[in-house]
């Protein structure tokens, strides 16, 4: 992490701690965040899907992530070897942000049957769910629909109803 920090600060990014991790921004917009994983250090670009990636080093965060892409580092040698690439990608990410580029609209969210039924029965819950950010709505839906049994899906809805009514995401405290 300490090997990447001078590269990020040298690119003119502002360092802050967000979500308990070092996050780097430009004019108030998040550009990258450092994430320590078990086997590697991740430099995640918030709008990485919009970067060209000529070096072929950007990886998807997971199957349900639309925007973010990451570079993985397993050693300080990786950081040294990819320093020029990181600098170029940061420069491109800043250009993407300044240009206001965005991915196209997200595909329509198809709610789990149990969640849809509960929202239809509970207008307060429906209003609270619809006021959540699209990402939080998607996160709840993925979590709920990921259960194999209907009883588990119902239990997950029950467990998180209070959080939804409070405007919190699945992982918010």
Short mmCIF file of C-alpha atoms in Angstrom, two decimals:
data_model
loop_
_atom_site.label_atom_id
_atom_site.label_comp_id
_atom_site.label_asym_id
_atom_site.label_seq_id
_atom_site.Cartn_x
_atom_site.Cartn_y
_atom_site.Cartn_z
CA UNK A 1 0.00 0.00 0.00
CA UNK A 2 2.82 2.37 0.84
CA UNK A 3 4.41 1.77 -2.57
CA UNK A 4 1.24 2.87 -4.39
CA UNK A 5 0.54 5.94 -2.26
CA UNK A 6 3.23 8.21 -3.83
CA UNK A 7 1.98 7.32 -7.32
CA UNK A 8 -1.59 8.25 -6.39
CA UNK A 9 -0.65 11.47 -4.61
CA UNK A 10 1.80 12.34 -7.39
CA UNK A 11 -1.10 12.21 -9.84
CA UNK A 12 -2.72 15.07 -7.93
CA UNK A 13 -5.40 12.98 -6.27
CA UNK A 14 -6.69 13.85 -2.80
CA UNK A 15 -6.45 11.12 -0.17
CA UNK A 16 -9.32 10.49 2.25
CA UNK A 17 -10.47 7.53 4.29
CA UNK A 18 -13.85 6.30 3.04
CA UNK A 19 -15.47 3.01 3.97
CA UNK A 20 -12.42 2.46 6.20
CA UNK A 21 -10.04 2.43 3.22
CA UNK A 22 -7.73 4.96 1.51
CA UNK A 23 -9.79 6.56 -1.25
CA UNK A 24 -8.40 9.00 -3.80
CA UNK A 25 -10.49 11.67 -5.48
CA UNK A 26 -10.26 14.49 -8.01
CA UNK A 27 -12.45 17.59 -7.57
CA UNK A 28 -14.62 15.68 -5.09
CA UNK A 29 -15.19 12.67 -7.36
CA UNK A 30 -13.89 9.26 -6.30
CA UNK A 31 -11.30 7.94 -8.75
CA UNK A 32 -9.68 4.94 -7.00
CA UNK A 33 -9.72 3.13 -3.67
CA UNK A 34 -7.14 0.79 -2.16
CA UNK A 35 -8.46 -2.48 -0.78
CA UNK A 36 -6.38 -5.03 1.09
CA UNK A 37 -7.48 -8.54 0.19
CA UNK A 38 -6.17 -11.80 1.61
CA UNK A 39 -3.77 -12.55 -1.24
CA UNK A 40 -3.34 -9.21 -2.98
CA UNK A 41 -3.75 -5.45 -2.84
CA UNK A 42 -6.46 -4.06 -5.09
CA UNK A 43 -6.43 -0.64 -6.73
CA UNK A 44 -10.07 -0.26 -7.72
CA UNK A 45 -11.09 2.30 -10.33
CA UNK A 46 -14.66 3.43 -9.66
CA UNK A 47 -15.37 3.90 -13.38
CA UNK A 48 -12.91 1.29 -14.58
CA UNK A 49 -15.37 -0.12 -17.11
CA UNK A 50 -14.96 3.11 -19.07
CA UNK A 51 -11.16 2.85 -19.26
CA UNK A 52 -9.51 1.47 -22.39
CA UNK A 53 -7.13 -0.96 -20.57
CA UNK A 54 -4.49 -1.43 -23.30
CA UNK A 55 -2.28 -3.33 -20.82
CA UNK A 56 -5.09 -5.78 -20.08
CA UNK A 57 -4.64 -5.54 -16.31
CA UNK A 58 -8.12 -4.45 -15.21
CA UNK A 59 -10.28 -7.16 -13.66
CA UNK A 60 -13.97 -7.13 -12.83
CA UNK A 61 -14.80 -6.90 -9.15
CA UNK A 62 -17.45 -9.59 -9.52
CA UNK A 63 -20.32 -10.71 -11.72
CA UNK A 64 -22.73 -8.10 -10.33
CA UNK A 65 -20.43 -5.08 -10.60
CA UNK A 66 -21.09 -2.78 -13.54
CA UNK A 67 -18.59 0.06 -13.19
CA UNK A 68 -15.63 -0.90 -11.02
CA UNK A 69 -12.47 -2.56 -12.28
CA UNK A 70 -9.32 -3.33 -10.32
CA UNK A 71 -5.62 -3.90 -10.72
CA UNK A 72 -4.24 -6.58 -8.38
CA UNK A 73 -0.78 -6.35 -6.84
CA UNK A 74 0.84 -9.29 -5.04
CA UNK A 75 4.22 -7.66 -4.41
CA UNK A 76 6.08 -4.37 -4.36
CA UNK A 77 7.71 -5.54 -7.61
CA UNK A 78 4.24 -5.58 -9.21
CA UNK A 79 3.77 -1.95 -8.18
CA UNK A 80 7.14 -0.96 -9.67
CA UNK A 81 6.46 -2.91 -12.88
CA UNK A 82 2.99 -1.38 -13.33
CA UNK A 83 3.74 2.17 -12.10
CA UNK A 84 3.58 3.69 -15.58
CA UNK A 85 0.35 1.85 -16.35
CA UNK A 86 -1.20 3.00 -13.06
CA UNK A 87 -0.22 6.62 -13.80
CA UNK A 88 -1.71 6.43 -17.31
CA UNK A 89 -4.92 4.80 -16.06
CA UNK A 90 -5.33 7.42 -13.32
CA UNK A 91 -4.87 10.15 -15.90
CA UNK A 92 -7.51 8.53 -18.12
CA UNK A 93 -9.86 8.04 -15.14
CA UNK A 94 -9.61 11.76 -14.32
CA UNK A 95 -10.41 12.62 -17.97
CA UNK A 96 -13.42 10.25 -17.85
CA UNK A 97 -14.64 11.94 -14.66
CA UNK A 98 -14.11 15.49 -15.97
CA UNK A 99 -15.96 14.60 -19.18
CA UNK A 100 -18.89 13.33 -17.12
CA UNK A 101 -18.85 9.97 -18.88
CA UNK A 102 -21.18 7.31 -17.52
CA UNK A 103 -22.13 3.79 -18.46
CA UNK A 104 -25.49 3.42 -20.12
CA UNK A 105 -28.55 2.85 -17.98
CA UNK A 106 -28.56 -0.22 -15.79
CA UNK A 107 -30.71 -3.09 -16.93
CA UNK A 108 -34.16 -3.02 -15.37
CA UNK A 109 -34.14 -4.52 -11.90
CA UNK A 110 -36.24 -7.68 -11.78
CA UNK A 111 -37.20 -8.16 -8.16
CA UNK A 112 -37.35 -11.51 -6.41
CA UNK A 113 -40.98 -12.66 -6.29
CA UNK A 114 -41.08 -12.54 -2.49
CA UNK A 115 -39.63 -9.03 -2.38
CA UNK A 116 -42.05 -7.78 -5.02
CA UNK A 117 -45.00 -9.30 -3.14
CA UNK A 118 -43.87 -7.77 0.16
CA UNK A 119 -43.40 -4.33 -1.40
CA UNK A 120 -46.86 -4.57 -2.97
CA UNK A 121 -48.37 -5.39 0.45
CA UNK A 122 -46.45 -2.73 2.40
CA UNK A 123 -46.62 0.79 0.90
CA UNK A 124 -44.20 2.23 3.50
CA UNK A 125 -41.62 -0.42 2.74
CA UNK A 126 -42.13 0.08 -1.00
CA UNK A 127 -41.59 3.85 -0.69
CA UNK A 128 -38.48 3.32 1.44
CA UNK A 129 -37.08 0.71 -0.98
CA UNK A 130 -37.69 2.95 -3.99
CA UNK A 131 -35.93 5.84 -2.23
CA UNK A 132 -32.74 3.77 -1.88
CA UNK A 133 -30.01 4.28 -4.45
CA UNK A 134 -30.18 1.90 -7.43
CA UNK A 135 -27.05 0.16 -6.16
CA UNK A 136 -28.59 -0.46 -2.74
CA UNK A 137 -31.80 -1.73 -4.33
CA UNK A 138 -29.77 -4.09 -6.52
CA UNK A 139 -27.69 -5.25 -3.54
CA UNK A 140 -30.78 -6.13 -1.48
CA UNK A 141 -32.41 -7.87 -4.43
CA UNK A 142 -29.29 -9.93 -5.17
CA UNK A 143 -28.97 -10.92 -1.53
CA UNK A 144 -32.63 -11.86 -1.17
CA UNK A 145 -32.91 -13.67 -4.51
CA UNK A 146 -29.66 -15.54 -3.82
CA UNK A 147 -31.40 -17.73 -1.25
CA UNK A 148 -32.47 -21.11 -2.64
CA UNK A 149 -35.61 -21.50 -0.55
CA UNK A 150 -38.61 -19.19 -0.41
CA UNK A 151 -38.62 -19.36 3.39
CA UNK A 152 -35.04 -18.09 3.46
CA UNK A 153 -35.89 -15.28 1.04
CA UNK A 154 -38.82 -14.28 3.29
CA UNK A 155 -36.57 -14.43 6.37
CA UNK A 156 -34.03 -12.17 4.68
CA UNK A 157 -36.74 -9.64 3.87
CA UNK A 158 -37.92 -9.76 7.49
CA UNK A 159 -34.39 -9.31 8.80
CA UNK A 160 -33.63 -6.23 6.67
CA UNK A 161 -37.02 -4.47 6.65
CA UNK A 162 -35.96 -2.14 9.48
CA UNK A 163 -32.74 -1.20 7.65
CA UNK A 164 -34.64 -0.50 4.42
CA UNK A 165 -37.15 1.65 6.29
CA UNK A 166 -34.19 3.56 7.77
CA UNK A 167 -32.74 4.18 4.29
CA UNK A 168 -29.72 1.97 4.91
CA UNK A 169 -28.00 -0.36 2.51
CA UNK A 170 -27.42 -4.04 3.17
CA UNK A 171 -23.94 -3.45 4.58
CA UNK A 172 -24.55 -0.10 6.29
CA UNK A 173 -24.31 -0.06 10.07
#
